[in-house]
XYZ file of C-alpha atoms in Angstrom:
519
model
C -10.200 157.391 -83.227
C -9.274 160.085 -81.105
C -5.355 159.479 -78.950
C -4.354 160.990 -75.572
C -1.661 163.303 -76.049
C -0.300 161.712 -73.456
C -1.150 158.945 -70.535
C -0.125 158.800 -66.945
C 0.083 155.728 -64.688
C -1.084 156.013 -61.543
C 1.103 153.769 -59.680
C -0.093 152.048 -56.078
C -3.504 152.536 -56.243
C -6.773 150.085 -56.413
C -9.399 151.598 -58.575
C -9.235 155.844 -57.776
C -13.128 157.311 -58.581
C -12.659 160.803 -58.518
C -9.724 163.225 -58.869
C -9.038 166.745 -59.062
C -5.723 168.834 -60.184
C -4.414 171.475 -57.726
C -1.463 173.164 -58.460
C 0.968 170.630 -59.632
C -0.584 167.473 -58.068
C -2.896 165.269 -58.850
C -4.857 164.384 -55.984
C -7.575 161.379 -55.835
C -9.921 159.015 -53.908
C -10.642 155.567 -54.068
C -12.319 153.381 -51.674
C -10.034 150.462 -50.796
C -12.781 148.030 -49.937
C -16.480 148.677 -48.788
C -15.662 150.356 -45.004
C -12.248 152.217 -46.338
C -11.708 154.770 -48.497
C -8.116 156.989 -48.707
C -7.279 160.546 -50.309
C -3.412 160.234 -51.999
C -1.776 162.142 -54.548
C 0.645 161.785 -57.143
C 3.454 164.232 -58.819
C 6.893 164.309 -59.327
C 7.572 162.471 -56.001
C 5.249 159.557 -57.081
C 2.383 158.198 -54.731
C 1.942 160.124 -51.382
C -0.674 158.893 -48.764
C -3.283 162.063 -47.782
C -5.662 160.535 -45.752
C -7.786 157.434 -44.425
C -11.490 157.580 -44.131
C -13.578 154.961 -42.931
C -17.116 154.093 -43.869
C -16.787 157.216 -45.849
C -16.895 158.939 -49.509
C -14.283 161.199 -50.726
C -14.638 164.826 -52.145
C -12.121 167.336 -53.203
C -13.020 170.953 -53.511
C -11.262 174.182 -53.672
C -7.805 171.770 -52.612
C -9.351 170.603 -49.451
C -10.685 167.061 -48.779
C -13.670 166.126 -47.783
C -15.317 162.624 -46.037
C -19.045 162.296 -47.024
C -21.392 159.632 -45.221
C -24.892 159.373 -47.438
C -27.805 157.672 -46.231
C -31.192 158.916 -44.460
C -28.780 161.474 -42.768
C -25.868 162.831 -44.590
C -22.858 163.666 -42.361
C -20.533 166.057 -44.001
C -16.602 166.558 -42.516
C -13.660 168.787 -44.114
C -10.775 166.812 -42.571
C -7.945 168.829 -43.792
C -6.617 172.303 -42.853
C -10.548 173.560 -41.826
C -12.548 170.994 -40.209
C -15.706 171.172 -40.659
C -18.886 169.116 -39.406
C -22.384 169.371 -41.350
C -25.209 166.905 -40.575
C -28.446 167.422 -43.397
C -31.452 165.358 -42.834
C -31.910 163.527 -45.723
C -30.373 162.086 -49.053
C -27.543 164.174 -50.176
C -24.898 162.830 -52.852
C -23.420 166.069 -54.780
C -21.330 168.540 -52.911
C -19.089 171.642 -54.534
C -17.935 174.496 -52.571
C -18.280 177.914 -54.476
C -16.308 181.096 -53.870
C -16.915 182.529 -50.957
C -16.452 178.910 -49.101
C -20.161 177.803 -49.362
C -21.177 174.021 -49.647
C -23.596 173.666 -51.910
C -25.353 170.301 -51.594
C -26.903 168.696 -53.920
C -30.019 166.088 -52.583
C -33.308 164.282 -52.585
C -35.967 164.674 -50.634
C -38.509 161.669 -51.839
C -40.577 164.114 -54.123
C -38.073 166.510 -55.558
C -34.449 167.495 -56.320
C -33.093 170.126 -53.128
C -30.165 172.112 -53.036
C -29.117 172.964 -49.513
C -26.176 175.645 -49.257
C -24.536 176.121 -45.862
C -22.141 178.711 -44.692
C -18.158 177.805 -43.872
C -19.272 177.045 -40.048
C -22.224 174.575 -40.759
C -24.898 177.116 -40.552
C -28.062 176.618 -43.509
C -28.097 179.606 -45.510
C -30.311 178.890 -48.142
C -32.881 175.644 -49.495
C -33.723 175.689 -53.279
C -36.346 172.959 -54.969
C -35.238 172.069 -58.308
C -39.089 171.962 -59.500
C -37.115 171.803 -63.546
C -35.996 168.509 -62.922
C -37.756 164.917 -61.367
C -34.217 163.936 -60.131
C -31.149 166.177 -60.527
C -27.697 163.809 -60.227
C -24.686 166.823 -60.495
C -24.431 170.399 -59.831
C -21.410 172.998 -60.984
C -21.078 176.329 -58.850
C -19.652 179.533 -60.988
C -19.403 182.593 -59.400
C -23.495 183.437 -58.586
C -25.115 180.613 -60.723
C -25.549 177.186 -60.392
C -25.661 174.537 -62.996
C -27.781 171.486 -62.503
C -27.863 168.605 -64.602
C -30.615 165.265 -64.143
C -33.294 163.334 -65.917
C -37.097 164.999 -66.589
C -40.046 163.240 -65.593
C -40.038 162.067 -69.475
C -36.529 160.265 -69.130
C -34.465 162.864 -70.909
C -31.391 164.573 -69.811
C -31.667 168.029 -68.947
C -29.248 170.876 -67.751
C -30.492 173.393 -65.946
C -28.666 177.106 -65.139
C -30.124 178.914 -61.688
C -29.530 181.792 -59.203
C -29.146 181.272 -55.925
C -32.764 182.104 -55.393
C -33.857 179.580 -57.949
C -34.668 181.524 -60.479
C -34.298 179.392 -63.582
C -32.188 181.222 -66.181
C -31.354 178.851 -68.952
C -32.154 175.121 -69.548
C -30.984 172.491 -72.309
C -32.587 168.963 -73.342
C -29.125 167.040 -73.888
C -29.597 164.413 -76.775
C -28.081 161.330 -75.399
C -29.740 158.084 -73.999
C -31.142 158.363 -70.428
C -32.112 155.157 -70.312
C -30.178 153.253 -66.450
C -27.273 156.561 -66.895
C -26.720 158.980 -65.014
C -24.896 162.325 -65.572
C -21.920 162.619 -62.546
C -20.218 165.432 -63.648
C -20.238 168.952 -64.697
C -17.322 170.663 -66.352
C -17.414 174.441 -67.673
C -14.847 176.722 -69.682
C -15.722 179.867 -71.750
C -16.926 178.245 -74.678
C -17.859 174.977 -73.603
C -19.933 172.638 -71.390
C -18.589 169.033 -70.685
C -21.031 166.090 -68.809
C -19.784 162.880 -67.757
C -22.696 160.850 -68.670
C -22.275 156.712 -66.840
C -23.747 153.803 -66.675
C -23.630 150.904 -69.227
C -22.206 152.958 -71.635
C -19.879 155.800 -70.353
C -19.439 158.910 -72.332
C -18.450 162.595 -72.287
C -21.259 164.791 -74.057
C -20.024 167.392 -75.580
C -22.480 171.210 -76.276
C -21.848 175.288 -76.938
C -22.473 177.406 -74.111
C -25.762 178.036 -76.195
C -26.589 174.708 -75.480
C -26.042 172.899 -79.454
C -24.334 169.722 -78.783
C -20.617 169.132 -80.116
C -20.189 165.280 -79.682
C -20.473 163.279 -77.537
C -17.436 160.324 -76.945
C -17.387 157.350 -75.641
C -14.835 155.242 -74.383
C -14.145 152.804 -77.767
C -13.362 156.354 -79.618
C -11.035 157.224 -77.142
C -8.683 154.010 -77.416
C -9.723 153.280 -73.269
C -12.399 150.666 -71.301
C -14.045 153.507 -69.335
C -14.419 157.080 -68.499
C -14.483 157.291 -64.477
C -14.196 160.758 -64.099
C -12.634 163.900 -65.969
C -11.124 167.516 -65.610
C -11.106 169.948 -67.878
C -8.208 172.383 -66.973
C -5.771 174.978 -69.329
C -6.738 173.504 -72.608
C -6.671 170.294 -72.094
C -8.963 167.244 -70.689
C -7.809 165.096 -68.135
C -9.960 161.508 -67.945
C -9.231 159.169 -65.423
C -9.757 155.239 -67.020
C -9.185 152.405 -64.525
C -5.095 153.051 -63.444
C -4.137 155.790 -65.909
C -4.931 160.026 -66.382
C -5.255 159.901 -70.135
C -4.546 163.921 -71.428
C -6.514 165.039 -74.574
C -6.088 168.709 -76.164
C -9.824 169.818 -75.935
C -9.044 171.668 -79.946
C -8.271 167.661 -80.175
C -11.783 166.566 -79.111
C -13.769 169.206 -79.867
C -12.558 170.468 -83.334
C -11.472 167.276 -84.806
C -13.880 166.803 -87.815
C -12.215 162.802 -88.846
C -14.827 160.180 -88.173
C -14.391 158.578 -85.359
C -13.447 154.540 -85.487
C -14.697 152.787 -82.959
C -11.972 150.237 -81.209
C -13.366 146.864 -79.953
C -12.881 146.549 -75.932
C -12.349 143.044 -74.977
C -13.749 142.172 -71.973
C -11.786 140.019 -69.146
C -13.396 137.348 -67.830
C -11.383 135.624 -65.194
C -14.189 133.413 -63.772
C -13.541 131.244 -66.228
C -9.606 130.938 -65.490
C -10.725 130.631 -61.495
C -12.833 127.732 -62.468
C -10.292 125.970 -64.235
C -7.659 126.621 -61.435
C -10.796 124.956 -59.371
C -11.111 121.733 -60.833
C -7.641 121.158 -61.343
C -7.255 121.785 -57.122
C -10.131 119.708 -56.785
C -8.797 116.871 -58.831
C -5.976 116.909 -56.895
C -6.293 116.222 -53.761
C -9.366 114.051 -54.009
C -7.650 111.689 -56.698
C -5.991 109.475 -54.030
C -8.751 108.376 -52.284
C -10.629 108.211 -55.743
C -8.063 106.055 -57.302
C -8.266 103.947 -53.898
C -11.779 103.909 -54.305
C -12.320 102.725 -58.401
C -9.557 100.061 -57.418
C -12.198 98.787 -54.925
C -14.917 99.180 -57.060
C -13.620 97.558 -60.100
C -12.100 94.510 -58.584
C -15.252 93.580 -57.061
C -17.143 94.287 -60.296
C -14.634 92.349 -62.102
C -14.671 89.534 -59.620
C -18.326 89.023 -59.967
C -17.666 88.603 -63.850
C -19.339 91.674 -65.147
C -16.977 93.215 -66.553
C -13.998 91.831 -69.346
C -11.469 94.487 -70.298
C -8.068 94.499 -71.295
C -4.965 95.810 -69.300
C -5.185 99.271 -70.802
C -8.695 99.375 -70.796
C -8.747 98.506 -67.270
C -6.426 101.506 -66.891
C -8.280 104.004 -68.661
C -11.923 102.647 -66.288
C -10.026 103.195 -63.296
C -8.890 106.461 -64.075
C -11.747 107.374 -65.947
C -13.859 106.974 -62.721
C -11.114 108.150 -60.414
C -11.674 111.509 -62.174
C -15.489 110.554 -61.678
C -15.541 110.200 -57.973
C -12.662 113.224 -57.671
C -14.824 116.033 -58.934
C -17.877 114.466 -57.352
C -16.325 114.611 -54.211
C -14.862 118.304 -54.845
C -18.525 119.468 -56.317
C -20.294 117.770 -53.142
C -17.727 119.445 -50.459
C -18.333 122.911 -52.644
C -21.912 123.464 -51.394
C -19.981 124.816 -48.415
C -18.767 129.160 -48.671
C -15.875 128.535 -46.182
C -14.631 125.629 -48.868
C -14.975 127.569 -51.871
C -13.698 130.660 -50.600
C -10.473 128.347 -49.362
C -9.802 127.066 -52.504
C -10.162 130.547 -54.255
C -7.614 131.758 -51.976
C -5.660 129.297 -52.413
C -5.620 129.767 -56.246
C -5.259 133.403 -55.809
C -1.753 133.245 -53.549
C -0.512 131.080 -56.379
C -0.402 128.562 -54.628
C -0.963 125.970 -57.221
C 1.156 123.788 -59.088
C 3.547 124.131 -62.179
C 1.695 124.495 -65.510
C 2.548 120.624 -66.868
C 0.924 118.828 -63.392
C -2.036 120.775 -63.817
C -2.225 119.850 -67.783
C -1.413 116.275 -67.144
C -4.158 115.943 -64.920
C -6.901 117.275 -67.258
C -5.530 116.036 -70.454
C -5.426 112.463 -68.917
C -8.938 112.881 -67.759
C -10.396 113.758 -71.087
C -8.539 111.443 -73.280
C -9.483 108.752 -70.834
C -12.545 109.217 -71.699
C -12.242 109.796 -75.334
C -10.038 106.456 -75.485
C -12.188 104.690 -73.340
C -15.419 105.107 -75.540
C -13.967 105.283 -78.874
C -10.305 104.355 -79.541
C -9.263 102.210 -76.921
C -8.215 99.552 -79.620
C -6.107 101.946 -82.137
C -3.042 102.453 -79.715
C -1.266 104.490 -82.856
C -4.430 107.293 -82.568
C -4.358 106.619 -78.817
C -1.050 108.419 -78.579
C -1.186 110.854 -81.139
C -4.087 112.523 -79.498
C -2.542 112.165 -76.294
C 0.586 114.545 -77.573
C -1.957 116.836 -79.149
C -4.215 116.795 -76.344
C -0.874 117.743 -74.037
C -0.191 120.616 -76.419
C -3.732 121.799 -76.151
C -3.786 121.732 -72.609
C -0.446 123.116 -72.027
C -1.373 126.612 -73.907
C -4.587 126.420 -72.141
C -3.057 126.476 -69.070
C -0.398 129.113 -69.933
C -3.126 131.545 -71.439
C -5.486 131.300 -67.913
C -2.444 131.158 -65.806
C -1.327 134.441 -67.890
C -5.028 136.288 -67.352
C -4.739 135.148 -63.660
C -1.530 137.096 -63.400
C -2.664 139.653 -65.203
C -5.845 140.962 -62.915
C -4.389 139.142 -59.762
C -4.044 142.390 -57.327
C -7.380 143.137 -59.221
C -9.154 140.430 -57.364
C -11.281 140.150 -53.640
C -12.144 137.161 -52.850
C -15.513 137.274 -51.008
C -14.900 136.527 -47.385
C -17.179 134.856 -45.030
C -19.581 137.952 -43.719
C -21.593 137.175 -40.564
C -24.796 138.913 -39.648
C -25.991 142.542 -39.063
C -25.688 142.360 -35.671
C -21.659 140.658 -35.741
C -20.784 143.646 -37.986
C -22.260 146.358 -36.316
C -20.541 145.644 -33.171
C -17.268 145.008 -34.784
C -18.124 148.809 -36.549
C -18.284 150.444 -33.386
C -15.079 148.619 -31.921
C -13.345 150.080 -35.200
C -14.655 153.207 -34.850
C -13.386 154.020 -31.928
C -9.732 153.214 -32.107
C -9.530 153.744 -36.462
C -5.771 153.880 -35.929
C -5.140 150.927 -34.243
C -3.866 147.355 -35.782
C -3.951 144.723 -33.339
C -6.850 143.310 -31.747
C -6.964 140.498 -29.235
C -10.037 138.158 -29.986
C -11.312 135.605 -27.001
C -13.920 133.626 -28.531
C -15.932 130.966 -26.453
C -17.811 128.116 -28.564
C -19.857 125.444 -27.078
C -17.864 122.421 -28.580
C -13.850 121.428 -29.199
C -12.925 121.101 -32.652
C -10.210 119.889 -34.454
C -7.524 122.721 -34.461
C -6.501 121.501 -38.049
C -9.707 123.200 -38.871
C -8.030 127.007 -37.589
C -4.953 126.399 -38.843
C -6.471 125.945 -42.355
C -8.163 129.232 -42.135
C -4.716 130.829 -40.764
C -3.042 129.038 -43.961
C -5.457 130.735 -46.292
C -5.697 134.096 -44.723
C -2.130 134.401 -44.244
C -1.321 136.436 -47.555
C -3.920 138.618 -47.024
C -2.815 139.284 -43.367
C 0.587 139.530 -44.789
C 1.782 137.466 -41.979
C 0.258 134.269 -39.885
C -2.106 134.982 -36.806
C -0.622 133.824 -32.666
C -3.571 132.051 -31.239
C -4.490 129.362 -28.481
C -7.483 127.009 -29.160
C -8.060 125.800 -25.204
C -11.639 124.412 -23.416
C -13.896 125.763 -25.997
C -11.725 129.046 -26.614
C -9.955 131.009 -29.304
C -7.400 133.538 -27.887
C -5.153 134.983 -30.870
C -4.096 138.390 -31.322
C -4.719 139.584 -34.942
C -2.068 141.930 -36.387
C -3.572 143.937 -38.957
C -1.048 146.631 -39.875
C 0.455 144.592 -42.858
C -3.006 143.627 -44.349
C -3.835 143.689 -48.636
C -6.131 146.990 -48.048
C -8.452 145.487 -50.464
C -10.005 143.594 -46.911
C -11.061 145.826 -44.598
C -10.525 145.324 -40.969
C -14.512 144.398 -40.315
C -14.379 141.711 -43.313
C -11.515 140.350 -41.590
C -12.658 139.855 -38.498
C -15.977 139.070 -39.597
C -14.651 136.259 -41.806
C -12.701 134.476 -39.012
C -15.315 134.968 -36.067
C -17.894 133.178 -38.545
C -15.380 130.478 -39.670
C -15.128 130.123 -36.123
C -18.982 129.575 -35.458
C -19.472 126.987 -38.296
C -17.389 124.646 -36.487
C -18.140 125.513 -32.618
C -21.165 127.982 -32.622
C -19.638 131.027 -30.864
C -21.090 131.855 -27.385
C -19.198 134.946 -26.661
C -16.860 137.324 -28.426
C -14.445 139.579 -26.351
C -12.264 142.004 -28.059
C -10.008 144.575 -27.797
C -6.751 146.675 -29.238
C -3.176 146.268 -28.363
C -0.244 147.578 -28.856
């Protein structure tokens, strides 16, 4: 196994993709949610905001950011010290600026890999067709040449050196499994050529400048869960792994003859804590009206003469199917998104109840059962698996509670989403006021509802508005202004909105939507 020297936390951040080092900052990107992305950096100082983007990627070159749109069209912008606007027709998802302030695009055109290089004002200078390679992925600049990695027609990796009149000048096969990867990075020193090879399995391959492979490393022999993106700088080898800049010496990486031990990565799973957190809710507050219910049921079963049990017995059939009728009554009411996504919220703000209430409720359920079917007559067993079942259940709930805690800010709940239509209007609304936070929302539906029903969703949505929501519900209308400036930047502004215009329309189907920014 192969240790970082060294590891850095990067503190207030969501899940950074891509970083570069200039000077004596660290500066990254991340997308914040699927319309937001932000530029920040981190040194001495600690975390420092750069820049918002919206409905953007993120690029750093040369020290100066860049927002990159990629679809059919690929829209270009340098947003800090020399904007820039460049609009390519066509795919384009690899950018690097070389030295004499070039952008050098890297793209597809349907039939084969094109690099596109335009001057510092936008103007096309040069096109180049990567005829070497059926689909090129990354591309390094170095003074004249440019390196171009991708997959062959054959599936196997293959890095490619050219001129900028695509000229091919040296090419090497790179031994590693092409197989659903991808190879997103390029990384060059004297001696050495780095790729950062991802999909299923993440790795860093390893060759000579004369093209014989070194190693290549993956994440288990680096003691991390992932390899999201890397610099090689002075020496050393910076790899960014979910929240953390883990520093290797490259002599460390490269030289080190030891064989490598892999370390297991265990996987999280917190659907499975979620679901527990689920049922528990769920039991809750359906169990009155189930209790109410088995009463019913067994006293007129019992008064009929079917049935014969003893006191406890009786007790352990009427919970028994209390628990019955509770989670059929949750399960039936989850076929509905708005429900489940309210009792996932609910869950995530914590909003659940101490560990032993939770336990007591499941414990009692299953030994109900157990007693009811097996034991009910040996009152001795009866309460010694009671106690153990209590224990059981107590660490249960202390080891889910525990993994809840532990990937909490980690989690987005999937809000309600709307159509195309609903979201491309509220895109263009955003787009043309991106700094703005409030937004006043009348929305007509063509029947009352209960207002119980908004002030549920308001309940909900209030931790990730940071704060509750002013509205009106009058004649068929929704008036509320929605204060955005405190939101969990995990929820973007559109999902917001989105979510509570739709919640809206289950209820009343929405007629009109008028909205508009405050101050």
């Amino acid at each position: 196994m192969t240790k970082a020297k060294s590891i850095l936390p990067i503190k207030g951040c969501i899940a950074p993709q891509l970083f570069n080092i200039e000077g004596e900052s660290l500066i990254f990107f991340e997308k914040v949610n699927p319309e937001e992305g932000r530029f920040f950096t981190i040194n001495d100082n600690g975390f420092k905001l750069l820049h918002n983007v919206y409905e953007s990627h993120g690029m750093i070159e040369g020290g100066e950011l860049y927002s990159v749109k990629i679809g059919v069209n690929t829209e270009i912008k340098r947003i800090s010290k020399n904007p820039i606007h460049i609009q390519i027709n066509g795919t384009y998802f690899d950018f690097k600026v070389d030295e004499d302030d070039n952008i050098v695009c890297l793209g597809h055109d349907g039939e084969n890999s094109i690099i596109k290089i335009f001057s510092s004002t936008g103007e096309e200078i040069k096109n180049i067709s990567l005829t070497s390679l059926f689909f090129a992925s990354s591309i390094k600049v170095i003074g004249e040449y440019i390196w171009a990695a991708g997959f062959t027609a054959n599936n196997e990796f293959k890095l490619v050196k050219i001129n900028y009149i695509g000229a091919l000048l040296e090419e090497f096969i790179i031994d590693s499994d092409a197989d659903e990867r991808l190879i997103s990075k390029i990384q060059i020193d004297e001696e050495r050529i780095y790729l950062n090879i991802n999909g299923e399995n993440d790795s860093i391959y390893i060759l000579k400048r004369t093209g014989e492979k070194i190693r290549e490393l993956y994440p288990k022999h680096l003691n991390m869960k992932e390899i999201v993106d890397f610099v090689v700088k002075n020496d050393e080898v910076y790899i960014l792994s979910n929240k953390s800049i883990h520093i290797f010496d490259i002599k460390q990486m490269v030289e080190c003859r030891d064989k490598l031990v892999a370390v297991p990565i265990v996987k999280e799973n917190v659907k499975i804590p979620y679901a527990y957190f689920m049922i528990i809710e769920i039991l809750k507050e359906n169990f009155l009206i189930s209790i109410i219910s088995s009463i019913i049921i067994y006293t007129f079963i019992y008064s009929l003469g079917y049935i014969d049990l003893s006191l406890i017995q009786s007790v352990f059939f009427i919970w028994t199917l209390s628990g019955a009728f509770a989670l059929s009554i949750g399960i039936f009411r989850l076929r509905s998104k708005s429900t489940r996504i309210m009792y996932l919220l609910h869950i995530q703000q914590k909003n659940i109840s101490i560990g032993i209430e939770r336990s007591l409720f499941l414990y009692t359920i299953v030994m109900s059962i157990f007693s009811l079917l097996f034991v009910y007559d040996l009152r001795i067993i009866n309460g010694i698996l009671y106690a153990i079942m209590l224990v059981l259940t107590l660490m249960i709930d202390k080891v889910f509670e525990g993994d809840m805690d532990h990937k909490r800010e980690d989690i987005v709940v999937e809000l309600l989403s709307g159509d195309k239509k609903l979201h491309s209007n509220l895109r263009n609304l955003i787009n043309h006021s991106e700094k703005q936070e409030k937004i006043l929302l009348n929305i007509k539906v063509e029947k009352d509802f209960n207002k119980k029903y908004l002030s549920k969703w308001n309940d909900s949505r209030s931790f990730i508005l940071g704060r509750d929501i002013n509205y009106i519900f009058l004649d068929k209308t929704f008036v509320g202004v929605i204060d955005l400036s405190k939101r969990d930047i995990k929820y973007s502004k559109i999902s917001i909105l989105a979510d509570l215009i739709t919640y809206i329309g289950e209820r009343g189907t929405v007629k009109e939507v008028n909205a508009m920014w405050v101050d």
